[in-house]
């Protein structure tokens, strides 16, 4: 459980690469995901095999509502269909033991609902449900017949299915003693991992495309899972320096450049907001910069993530009830690092810069206080009304630091306001910015990934609301429109196309869904990668 042993990475094996094409054999690349350095999640591959010949501990086949099962299944699905128990309704499942009709001993039918309303998001959820069910049945190898998705290429659907399976299998268990701290030692039944998850494509399927999609899906998922791991990690482990170390590892894996400013460097650079919030913390602040340079002379895209490793509120201290969740206040930084993991693994032909201001927000004899006035990195002055509005202070400095890159676009993400949770609940991130095209682009990336973001206004009146009495601006606009005055505050520091995601309601949760357990969701790592993929093409 040593901090230094935590590692997230991937190994891409080319299996049978030198062998001639052999239908029924697993071919092409399989991606092995590791999370936490010790927890092997799953090996994901693509097989081109007739369904009755698939050898796996469980074969899952999706059926559209009131449609016949895919050929190759023979009559194996009949027992569930004839009784009318299974119609292919969305969410329906039936587990069958097909005997000699199939090579696989178990057949899991999963309802896909109406063909016309099936989406990539539903496919991710279905694949996750299949993978988790296979694991809980004690299967080592699961195979999932890749459903065809109207209007989506084989590559796209394979990507969605691989992503869903990998995301769905995620569990954060590193602090459970006697459990699966090491996959080699996992013994308890519920600790078992699924070893392999293969997508099965039919005779006319494009194996190259599906393999590429599965590989991409696994890499995107690995980025999201790194974000979850970092965010789930408690603040006594996930300190600013810990995040810096994880960033250096990403840089090392993919040939990126990592620059980490320590307290002295932060002060020297004039990052007053970050230096001030971090002043009373014994775990020193860090300003983390990762540069991925694969885009020639093109203007870079900068992604910025708030990483308050614990937000007590500082002198304006928060109520103690629920304060434990404030370990998640670094989820924006976690998502940015997770996105960079995927950017590196996908080897995107782009210039991408990640900025992660990281600090604790704690009270102390040296802490900043309400009424204090800061001269920020940009030169603007800020009056502190509450030390609990700390995120915008560290982000403002990162946004003005970003100017030196003359960026094509900047997207920041932050667990910034409780008000955003009041506005949108846990089902969408708040989306603001100064450029309608960029906002539309980010919103589309959210739709495509299921990491939904919803636009909120930054009217001039919200800027009026944060006009300062003593200084240029104040760090709180009062109760009304709290997410918007926070956005208006950040806008003061962004003089390039900029979008802001308030992820306070989406970065972690108490409920989870098909592919997200409770705790950190990894949001918006996949959204960011999708946005960058769009810029790369
Ligand atoms: N980290 C919090 C925002 C937050 C609240 C995230 C709830 C997740 C769940 C942020 O630093 C904060 O404290 N914001 C204050 C701002 C206010 C004092 C102007 C808030 O939202 O109450
Ligand atoms: Mn706060
Ligand atoms: Zn905070």
Coordinates of C-alpha atoms and ligand atoms in Angstrom, one line a residue:
X1 CA 0.0 0.0 0.0
X2 CA 3.0 2.2 -0.3
X3 CA 2.3 5.4 -2.2
X4 CA 5.2 4.8 -4.5
X5 CA 3.7 1.5 -5.7
X6 CA 0.6 3.2 -7.2
X7 CA 0.8 3.1 -10.9
X8 CA -1.8 3.2 -13.6
X9 CA -0.7 2.0 -17.0
X10 CA -1.4 -0.3 -19.9
X11 CA 0.3 -3.0 -21.8
X12 CA -0.7 -3.5 -25.3
X13 CA 0.1 -7.0 -26.5
X14 CA 0.0 -8.0 -30.1
X15 CA -1.2 -11.5 -30.0
X16 CA -0.5 -13.9 -32.8
X17 CA 0.6 -10.9 -34.7
X18 CA 2.9 -12.9 -36.9
X19 CA 0.5 -15.7 -37.4
X20 CA -1.7 -16.0 -40.4
X21 CA -5.3 -15.0 -40.0
X22 CA -7.1 -17.8 -38.2
X23 CA -10.8 -17.3 -37.6
X24 CA -11.8 -18.2 -34.2
X25 CA -8.5 -17.4 -32.7
X26 CA -8.0 -14.2 -30.8
X27 CA -6.1 -11.8 -32.8
X28 CA -4.9 -8.2 -32.9
X29 CA -4.2 -6.1 -29.9
X30 CA -5.5 -6.7 -26.5
X31 CA -5.2 -4.1 -23.9
X32 CA -4.4 -5.0 -20.3
X33 CA -5.4 -2.4 -17.8
X34 CA -3.8 -1.9 -14.5
X35 CA -5.1 0.4 -11.9
X36 CA -3.2 1.1 -8.8
X37 CA -0.3 -0.9 -9.9
X38 CA -1.6 -4.0 -8.3
X39 CA -5.1 -4.4 -9.6
X40 CA -5.3 -6.0 -13.0
X41 CA -8.7 -5.1 -14.2
X42 CA -9.2 -6.9 -17.5
X43 CA -7.8 -8.0 -20.8
X44 CA -9.9 -6.7 -23.6
X45 CA -9.9 -8.2 -27.1
X46 CA -11.9 -8.8 -30.2
X47 CA -12.7 -12.2 -31.7
X48 CA -14.2 -13.0 -35.1
X49 CA -16.0 -16.2 -34.3
X50 CA -19.4 -17.8 -34.9
X51 CA -21.4 -17.4 -31.7
X52 CA -21.8 -21.2 -31.2
X53 CA -18.1 -21.6 -31.3
X54 CA -17.1 -19.0 -28.8
X55 CA -15.1 -20.6 -26.0
X56 CA -15.6 -18.5 -22.9
X57 CA -17.0 -19.1 -19.4
X58 CA -19.9 -16.9 -20.4
X59 CA -21.2 -15.7 -23.7
X60 CA -23.5 -12.6 -23.6
X61 CA -25.7 -11.7 -26.5
X62 CA -27.8 -8.6 -26.8
X63 CA -31.2 -8.8 -28.3
X64 CA -33.2 -5.9 -29.6
X65 CA -36.8 -5.8 -28.6
X66 CA -39.1 -8.2 -30.4
X67 CA -36.3 -9.1 -32.8
X68 CA -34.9 -12.6 -33.6
X69 CA -31.7 -13.6 -31.9
X70 CA -28.6 -13.3 -34.1
X71 CA -27.8 -16.3 -36.2
X72 CA -25.1 -18.5 -34.9
X73 CA -27.0 -18.9 -31.7
X74 CA -29.1 -21.7 -33.2
X75 CA -31.9 -22.5 -30.8
X76 CA -29.9 -21.8 -27.7
X77 CA -32.0 -18.8 -26.8
X78 CA -35.3 -20.5 -27.4
X79 CA -36.1 -21.5 -23.8
X80 CA -36.1 -17.9 -22.7
X81 CA -38.0 -16.6 -25.8
X82 CA -40.8 -19.2 -26.0
X83 CA -42.1 -18.7 -22.5
X84 CA -42.3 -14.9 -23.2
X85 CA -40.0 -14.3 -20.3
X86 CA -37.6 -12.5 -22.4
X87 CA -38.6 -9.9 -25.1
X88 CA -35.4 -7.9 -25.4
X89 CA -36.8 -5.1 -23.3
X90 CA -34.0 -2.7 -22.1
X91 CA -32.4 -3.9 -18.9
X92 CA -33.9 -7.4 -19.1
X93 CA -31.5 -10.3 -18.7
X94 CA -31.8 -14.1 -18.8
X95 CA -29.1 -16.6 -17.9
X96 CA -29.3 -19.9 -19.8
X97 CA -27.3 -23.1 -19.7
X98 CA -27.3 -24.1 -23.4
X99 CA -25.6 -27.5 -23.0
X100 CA -24.1 -28.8 -26.3
X101 CA -25.8 -26.1 -28.4
X102 CA -22.9 -23.7 -27.7
X103 CA -19.3 -24.0 -26.9
X104 CA -19.8 -21.6 -24.0
X105 CA -21.4 -23.2 -20.9
X106 CA -23.4 -20.1 -20.0
X107 CA -25.5 -17.8 -22.3
X108 CA -26.5 -14.4 -20.9
X109 CA -29.2 -12.7 -23.0
X110 CA -29.4 -9.0 -22.4
X111 CA -32.2 -6.8 -23.6
X112 CA -31.2 -3.8 -25.7
X113 CA -34.6 -2.3 -26.1
X114 CA -35.8 -0.7 -29.3
X115 CA -33.1 -0.8 -32.1
X116 CA -33.9 2.8 -33.0
X117 CA -33.3 4.2 -29.5
X118 CA -30.1 2.2 -28.7
X119 CA -27.1 4.5 -28.2
X120 CA -23.4 4.4 -27.4
X121 CA -24.3 5.2 -23.8
X122 CA -26.7 2.3 -23.5
X123 CA -24.0 0.1 -25.1
X124 CA -21.5 1.2 -22.4
X125 CA -24.0 0.4 -19.7
X126 CA -24.9 -3.0 -21.3
X127 CA -21.2 -4.0 -21.6
X128 CA -20.6 -3.0 -18.0
X129 CA -23.6 -5.0 -16.8
X130 CA -22.4 -8.0 -18.7
X131 CA -18.8 -7.8 -17.4
X132 CA -20.0 -7.4 -13.8
X133 CA -22.5 -10.3 -14.1
X134 CA -19.7 -12.5 -15.6
X135 CA -17.4 -11.6 -12.7
X136 CA -20.0 -12.3 -10.1
X137 CA -20.8 -15.7 -11.7
X138 CA -17.1 -16.5 -11.2
X139 CA -16.2 -16.5 -14.9
X140 CA -12.6 -15.9 -15.9
X141 CA -13.3 -15.2 -19.5
X142 CA -16.4 -13.5 -20.8
X143 CA -17.4 -12.9 -24.4
X144 CA -19.9 -10.3 -25.6
X145 CA -21.4 -10.3 -29.0
X146 CA -20.9 -6.8 -30.2
X147 CA -24.4 -5.4 -31.1
X148 CA -24.7 -3.3 -34.2
X149 CA -25.5 0.2 -33.4
X150 CA -27.4 2.2 -36.0
X151 CA -25.3 5.1 -37.4
X152 CA -22.2 4.0 -35.4
X153 CA -19.2 2.4 -37.0
X154 CA -17.8 -1.0 -35.8
X155 CA -14.9 1.0 -34.3
X156 CA -17.2 3.3 -32.5
X157 CA -19.4 0.5 -31.0
X158 CA -16.3 -1.5 -30.0
X159 CA -14.9 1.5 -28.3
X160 CA -18.1 2.1 -26.4
X161 CA -18.4 -1.6 -25.3
X162 CA -14.7 -1.8 -24.2
X163 CA -15.0 1.4 -22.3
X164 CA -18.2 0.3 -20.6
X165 CA -16.7 -3.1 -19.5
X166 CA -13.5 -1.6 -18.2
X167 CA -15.3 1.2 -16.4
X168 CA -17.9 -1.1 -15.0
X169 CA -15.4 -3.5 -13.5
X170 CA -13.7 -0.8 -11.5
X171 CA -13.5 -1.1 -7.7
X172 CA -11.5 0.9 -5.2
X173 CA -10.4 -1.7 -2.7
X174 CA -6.8 -0.9 -1.9
X175 CA -7.5 -0.1 1.7
X176 CA -9.5 -3.3 2.4
X177 CA -7.2 -5.7 4.3
X178 CA -7.4 -9.4 3.6
X179 CA -9.0 -8.7 0.2
X180 CA -7.6 -8.3 -3.2
X181 CA -4.7 -6.0 -2.4
X182 CA -2.8 -8.1 -4.9
X183 CA -4.7 -10.0 -7.7
X184 CA -2.4 -13.0 -7.1
X185 CA -3.6 -13.2 -3.5
X186 CA -7.2 -12.6 -4.2
X187 CA -9.0 -15.6 -2.7
X188 CA -12.4 -14.6 -1.5
X189 CA -15.1 -15.2 -4.1
X190 CA -16.2 -11.6 -4.3
X191 CA -12.6 -10.6 -4.8
X192 CA -12.1 -12.5 -8.0
X193 CA -11.4 -10.5 -11.1
X194 CA -12.6 -11.2 -14.6
X195 CA -9.5 -12.0 -16.6
X196 CA -10.7 -11.5 -20.1
X197 CA -13.5 -9.7 -21.9
X198 CA -13.7 -10.3 -25.6
X199 CA -16.0 -8.6 -28.1
X200 CA -17.3 -11.1 -30.7
X201 CA -17.9 -9.8 -34.2
X202 CA -19.7 -11.7 -36.9
X203 CA -18.4 -13.1 -40.2
X204 CA -18.8 -9.8 -42.0
X205 CA -17.4 -7.7 -39.2
X206 CA -14.4 -5.5 -39.6
X207 CA -11.8 -7.0 -37.2
X208 CA -9.3 -4.2 -37.7
X209 CA -11.8 -1.5 -37.0
X210 CA -13.2 -3.3 -34.0
X211 CA -9.8 -3.9 -32.5
X212 CA -8.8 -0.3 -33.0
X213 CA -12.0 0.7 -31.3
X214 CA -11.6 -1.7 -28.4
X215 CA -8.0 -0.5 -27.9
X216 CA -9.1 3.1 -27.9
X217 CA -11.9 2.3 -25.5
X218 CA -9.6 0.6 -23.1
X219 CA -7.2 3.5 -23.2
X220 CA -9.9 6.1 -22.6
X221 CA -11.3 3.9 -19.8
X222 CA -7.8 3.7 -18.2
X223 CA -7.6 7.5 -18.1
X224 CA -11.0 7.7 -16.5
X225 CA -10.0 5.0 -14.0
X226 CA -6.8 6.8 -13.1
X227 CA -9.0 9.8 -12.4
X228 CA -11.2 7.7 -10.1
X229 CA -8.3 6.2 -8.3
X230 CA -6.7 9.6 -7.6
X231 CA -10.0 11.1 -6.5
X232 CA -11.0 8.2 -4.3
X233 CA -7.6 8.3 -2.6
X234 CA -8.0 10.0 0.8
X235 CA -6.2 13.2 1.5
X236 CA -3.7 11.7 3.9
X237 CA -2.3 9.9 0.8
X238 CA -3.4 12.2 -2.1
X239 CA -1.4 15.2 -1.1
X240 CA -0.3 17.8 -3.7
X241 CA 3.1 16.2 -3.9
X242 CA 1.4 12.8 -4.5
X243 CA -0.5 14.2 -7.4
X244 CA 2.8 15.7 -8.7
X245 CA 4.4 12.3 -8.5
X246 CA 1.6 10.7 -10.5
X247 CA 1.9 13.4 -13.1
X248 CA 5.6 12.8 -13.4
X249 CA 4.9 9.1 -14.0
X250 CA 2.4 10.0 -16.8
X251 CA 5.1 12.2 -18.3
X252 CA 7.6 9.4 -18.0
X253 CA 5.3 6.9 -19.7
X254 CA 4.5 9.0 -22.7
X255 CA 7.5 11.3 -23.2
X256 CA 5.6 14.4 -21.9
X257 CA 7.3 17.2 -20.1
X258 CA 6.5 17.6 -16.4
X259 CA 7.2 20.7 -14.5
X260 CA 6.3 20.9 -10.8
X261 CA 6.6 24.2 -8.9
X262 CA 7.0 23.8 -5.1
X263 CA 6.0 26.5 -2.6
X264 CA 9.0 28.6 -3.3
X265 CA 8.5 28.2 -7.1
X266 CA 4.8 29.1 -6.8
X267 CA 5.6 32.3 -4.9
X268 CA 8.4 33.2 -7.3
X269 CA 6.0 32.7 -10.2
X270 CA 3.5 35.1 -8.5
X271 CA 0.8 32.5 -8.2
X272 CA -0.6 34.4 -5.3
X273 CA -4.0 32.6 -5.1
X274 CA -2.4 29.2 -4.9
X275 CA 0.4 30.3 -2.5
X276 CA -2.2 32.0 -0.3
X277 CA -4.7 29.1 -0.1
X278 CA -1.8 26.7 0.5
X279 CA 0.1 28.9 3.0
X280 CA -1.1 27.3 6.2
X281 CA -0.9 23.7 5.0
X282 CA 1.9 21.4 6.1
X283 CA 1.5 19.4 3.0
X284 CA 2.9 22.0 0.6
X285 CA 1.1 23.2 -2.5
X286 CA 2.3 22.3 -5.9
X287 CA 1.6 23.7 -9.4
X288 CA 1.8 20.9 -11.8
X289 CA 2.4 21.4 -15.5
X290 CA 2.3 18.5 -18.1
X291 CA 3.1 19.2 -21.7
X292 CA 2.3 16.8 -24.5
X293 CA 3.9 18.1 -27.7
X294 CA 2.8 16.1 -30.7
X295 CA 1.1 18.8 -32.7
X296 CA 4.0 20.7 -34.4
X297 CA 3.6 24.5 -34.2
X298 CA -0.1 24.4 -33.6
X299 CA -1.4 26.5 -30.7
X300 CA -1.9 24.2 -27.7
X301 CA -5.1 23.3 -25.9
X302 CA -4.8 23.8 -22.2
X303 CA -6.8 21.8 -19.7
X304 CA -6.9 23.0 -16.1
X305 CA -8.1 21.1 -13.1
X306 CA -8.8 22.3 -9.5
X307 CA -7.0 20.0 -7.1
X308 CA -7.8 21.0 -3.5
X309 CA -6.8 17.8 -1.9
X310 CA -8.9 18.6 1.1
X311 CA -11.2 21.6 1.5
X312 CA -12.1 22.3 5.1
X313 CA -13.2 25.7 4.1
X314 CA -10.2 27.2 5.9
X315 CA -11.0 30.0 8.5
X316 CA -14.5 30.1 7.0
X317 CA -14.7 26.5 8.1
X318 CA -17.3 24.1 6.7
X319 CA -19.8 22.3 8.9
X320 CA -18.3 18.9 10.0
X321 CA -21.1 16.8 8.7
X322 CA -20.2 15.5 5.2
X323 CA -16.8 17.2 5.3
X324 CA -15.2 13.8 4.5
X325 CA -16.4 14.3 0.9
X326 CA -14.0 17.2 0.6
X327 CA -11.3 14.8 -0.2
X328 CA -12.9 14.7 -3.6
X329 CA -12.2 18.5 -4.1
X330 CA -9.3 17.5 -6.3
X331 CA -11.5 15.7 -8.8
X332 CA -10.9 18.3 -11.5
X333 CA -7.1 17.8 -11.2
X334 CA -7.6 14.1 -11.1
X335 CA -9.7 14.2 -14.3
X336 CA -7.1 16.4 -16.1
X337 CA -4.3 13.9 -15.1
X338 CA -6.6 11.0 -16.2
X339 CA -7.2 12.7 -19.5
X340 CA -3.5 13.2 -20.0
X341 CA -3.0 9.5 -19.4
X342 CA -5.4 8.7 -22.2
X343 CA -3.9 11.5 -24.4
X344 CA -0.5 9.8 -24.0
X345 CA -1.7 6.3 -24.6
X346 CA -3.7 7.4 -27.7
X347 CA -0.7 9.3 -28.8
X348 CA -2.9 12.2 -30.0
X349 CA -1.3 14.4 -32.6
X350 CA -1.9 17.6 -30.7
X351 CA -0.2 20.0 -28.3
X352 CA -1.9 19.6 -25.0
X353 CA -0.9 21.3 -21.8
X354 CA -2.3 20.3 -18.4
X355 CA -2.3 22.7 -15.5
X356 CA -3.1 21.4 -12.0
X357 CA -2.9 23.8 -9.1
X358 CA -2.9 21.5 -6.0
X359 CA -3.3 22.5 -2.4
X360 CA -5.0 21.8 0.9
X361 CA -7.4 24.4 2.3
X362 CA -6.9 24.4 6.0
X363 CA -7.3 26.8 8.9
X364 CA -4.1 27.6 10.9
X365 CA -2.1 30.4 12.5
X366 CA -0.8 31.4 9.1
X367 CA -4.0 30.9 7.2
X368 CA -5.5 33.7 5.0
X369 CA -8.5 35.4 6.4
X370 CA -11.8 37.0 5.3
X371 CA -11.1 40.7 4.4
X372 CA -7.6 39.9 3.1
X373 CA -6.7 41.4 -0.3
X374 CA -4.6 39.4 -2.8
X375 CA -2.8 40.7 -5.9
X376 CA -3.3 37.8 -8.2
X377 CA -0.9 36.4 -10.9
X378 CA -2.7 38.5 -13.5
X379 CA -2.3 41.7 -11.5
X380 CA -6.0 41.9 -10.6
X381 CA -6.8 42.4 -6.9
X382 CA -9.3 40.2 -5.0
X383 CA -10.9 40.8 -1.7
X384 CA -11.5 37.6 0.2
X385 CA -15.1 37.4 1.6
X386 CA -14.8 33.8 2.5
X387 CA -11.8 31.5 2.5
X388 CA -14.1 28.7 1.4
X389 CA -14.3 30.1 -2.1
X390 CA -10.7 28.9 -2.6
X391 CA -11.1 27.0 -5.8
X392 CA -11.6 30.1 -8.0
X393 CA -8.4 31.7 -6.4
X394 CA -6.2 28.8 -7.5
X395 CA -7.9 28.4 -10.9
X396 CA -7.6 32.2 -11.6
X397 CA -3.9 31.9 -11.3
X398 CA -3.8 28.8 -13.5
X399 CA -5.9 30.6 -16.1
X400 CA -3.7 33.6 -16.2
X401 CA -0.6 31.3 -16.3
X402 CA -2.1 29.7 -19.4
X403 CA -1.8 32.9 -21.4
X404 CA 1.9 32.3 -22.0
X405 CA 0.9 29.4 -24.3
X406 CA -1.3 31.6 -26.5
X407 CA -3.7 28.7 -26.4
X408 CA -6.3 27.8 -29.1
X409 CA -8.7 27.0 -26.2
X410 CA -8.7 26.4 -22.5
X411 CA -11.1 24.2 -20.6
X412 CA -11.1 24.1 -16.9
X413 CA -12.9 21.7 -14.6
X414 CA -13.5 22.1 -10.9
X415 CA -15.7 21.0 -8.0
X416 CA -16.4 24.6 -7.6
X417 CA -19.7 25.3 -6.1
X418 CA -22.5 23.7 -4.0
X419 CA -24.8 26.0 -6.0
X420 CA -24.1 24.0 -9.1
X421 CA -25.3 20.9 -7.3
X422 CA -28.5 22.7 -6.3
X423 CA -29.0 23.8 -10.0
X424 CA -28.3 20.5 -11.8
X425 CA -28.1 17.8 -9.2
X426 CA -25.8 14.9 -10.0
X427 CA -26.9 14.5 -13.7
X428 CA -25.0 17.2 -15.5
X429 CA -21.9 19.4 -15.0
X430 CA -22.4 23.1 -15.3
X431 CA -20.9 24.5 -18.4
X432 CA -20.0 28.2 -18.8
X433 CA -17.5 30.1 -20.9
X434 CA -16.7 33.1 -23.2
X435 CA -17.0 31.4 -26.6
X436 CA -20.2 29.9 -27.9
X437 CA -18.5 27.6 -30.4
X438 CA -16.2 26.2 -27.7
X439 CA -19.1 25.7 -25.3
X440 CA -21.0 23.8 -28.0
X441 CA -18.0 21.7 -28.7
X442 CA -17.6 20.8 -25.0
X443 CA -21.2 20.1 -24.7
X444 CA -21.1 17.7 -27.7
X445 CA -18.2 15.9 -26.1
X446 CA -20.3 15.5 -23.0
X447 CA -23.2 14.1 -24.9
X448 CA -21.0 11.6 -26.8
X449 CA -19.4 10.3 -23.7
X450 CA -22.4 10.3 -21.3
X451 CA -20.5 12.8 -19.2
X452 CA -23.2 15.4 -19.8
X453 CA -22.6 19.1 -19.4
X454 CA -25.4 21.7 -19.5
X455 CA -24.9 25.4 -20.4
X456 CA -25.4 28.1 -17.8
X457 CA -25.3 31.8 -18.5
X458 CA -22.5 34.3 -17.6
X459 CA -24.5 37.5 -18.0
X460 CA -22.8 40.8 -17.3
X461 CA -25.0 41.1 -14.2
X462 CA -23.1 38.2 -12.6
X463 CA -19.9 40.1 -13.1
X464 CA -21.5 43.1 -11.5
X465 CA -22.4 40.9 -8.6
X466 CA -18.6 40.3 -7.8
X467 CA -17.5 43.9 -8.3
X468 CA -15.2 44.7 -5.3
X469 CA -15.5 47.4 -2.7
X470 CA -11.9 47.5 -1.5
X471 CA -10.4 45.5 -4.4
X472 CA -11.2 45.0 -8.1
X473 CA -13.3 41.9 -7.4
X474 CA -14.5 39.8 -4.5
X475 CA -14.3 36.1 -4.2
X476 CA -18.0 35.6 -3.5
X477 CA -21.1 37.0 -5.1
X478 CA -23.4 36.0 -2.3
X479 CA -26.0 33.3 -2.4
X480 CA -27.9 34.0 -5.6
X481 CA -26.5 32.3 -8.7
X482 CA -23.5 30.9 -6.9
X483 CA -22.3 28.8 -9.8
X484 CA -22.5 31.7 -12.2
X485 CA -20.7 34.3 -10.0
X486 CA -18.0 31.7 -9.6
X487 CA -17.9 31.4 -13.4
X488 CA -17.9 35.2 -13.8
X489 CA -15.0 35.4 -11.4
X490 CA -12.9 32.9 -13.6
X491 CA -13.9 34.8 -16.7
X492 CA -12.0 37.8 -15.4
X493 CA -8.8 35.8 -15.9
X494 CA -9.4 34.2 -19.3
X495 CA -8.5 36.2 -22.4
X496 CA -8.7 33.4 -25.0
X497 CA -11.5 31.0 -25.9
X498 CA -12.4 29.4 -22.6
X499 CA -14.9 27.0 -21.1
X500 CA -15.5 26.0 -17.5
X501 CA -17.1 22.9 -16.2
X502 CA -18.4 22.9 -12.6
X503 CA -18.3 19.2 -11.6
X504 CA -19.3 19.6 -8.0
X505 CA -22.4 17.4 -8.6
X506 CA -20.9 14.9 -11.1
X507 CA -17.3 14.1 -10.0
X508 CA -18.4 11.8 -7.2
X509 CA -21.6 10.3 -6.0
X510 CA -23.4 8.2 -3.4
X511 CA -25.3 6.1 -5.9
X512 CA -23.3 5.1 -9.0
X513 CA -24.8 3.6 -12.1
X514 CA -24.1 0.6 -14.4
X515 CA -20.5 1.6 -15.1
X516 CA -19.7 3.7 -12.0
X517 CA -19.6 2.5 -8.5
X518 CA -20.3 5.0 -5.7
X519 CA -17.4 7.4 -5.0
X520 CA -15.4 9.0 -7.7
X521 CA -16.8 8.9 -11.3
X522 CA -13.8 10.1 -13.2
X523 CA -15.9 12.9 -14.7
X524 CA -15.0 14.7 -16.9
X525 CA -11.8 12.8 -18.0
X526 CA -13.6 11.1 -20.9
X527 CA -15.3 14.3 -21.9
X528 CA -11.9 16.0 -22.1
X529 CA -10.4 13.2 -24.1
X530 CA -13.4 13.2 -26.5
X531 CA -13.0 17.0 -26.9
X532 CA -9.3 16.5 -27.7
X533 CA -10.0 13.7 -30.1
X534 CA -12.3 16.0 -31.9
X535 CA -9.5 18.6 -32.1
X536 CA -7.0 16.0 -33.3
X537 CA -9.0 14.9 -36.3
Ligands
LIG1 N1 -15.3 22.7 -2.9 C1 -16.4 23.6 -2.6 C2 -17.6 23.3 -3.6 C3 -18.3 22.0 -3.3 C4 -19.4 22.0 -2.5 C5 -18.0 20.9 -4.0 C6 -20.1 20.8 -2.4 C7 -18.7 19.7 -3.9 C8 -19.8 19.7 -3.1 C9 -15.9 25.0 -2.9 O1 -14.6 25.3 -2.5 C10 -16.8 25.8 -2.0 O2 -16.6 25.7 -0.8 N2 -17.6 26.7 -2.5 C11 -18.5 27.5 -1.8 C12 -18.4 28.9 -2.4 C13 -19.1 29.9 -1.5 C14 -18.5 30.0 -0.2 C15 -19.0 31.2 -2.3 C16 -19.9 26.9 -1.9 O3 -20.3 26.4 -2.9 O4 -20.6 27.0 -0.9
LIG2 MN1 -14.3 25.7 -0.5
LIG3 ZN1 -13.3 23.7 -2.8

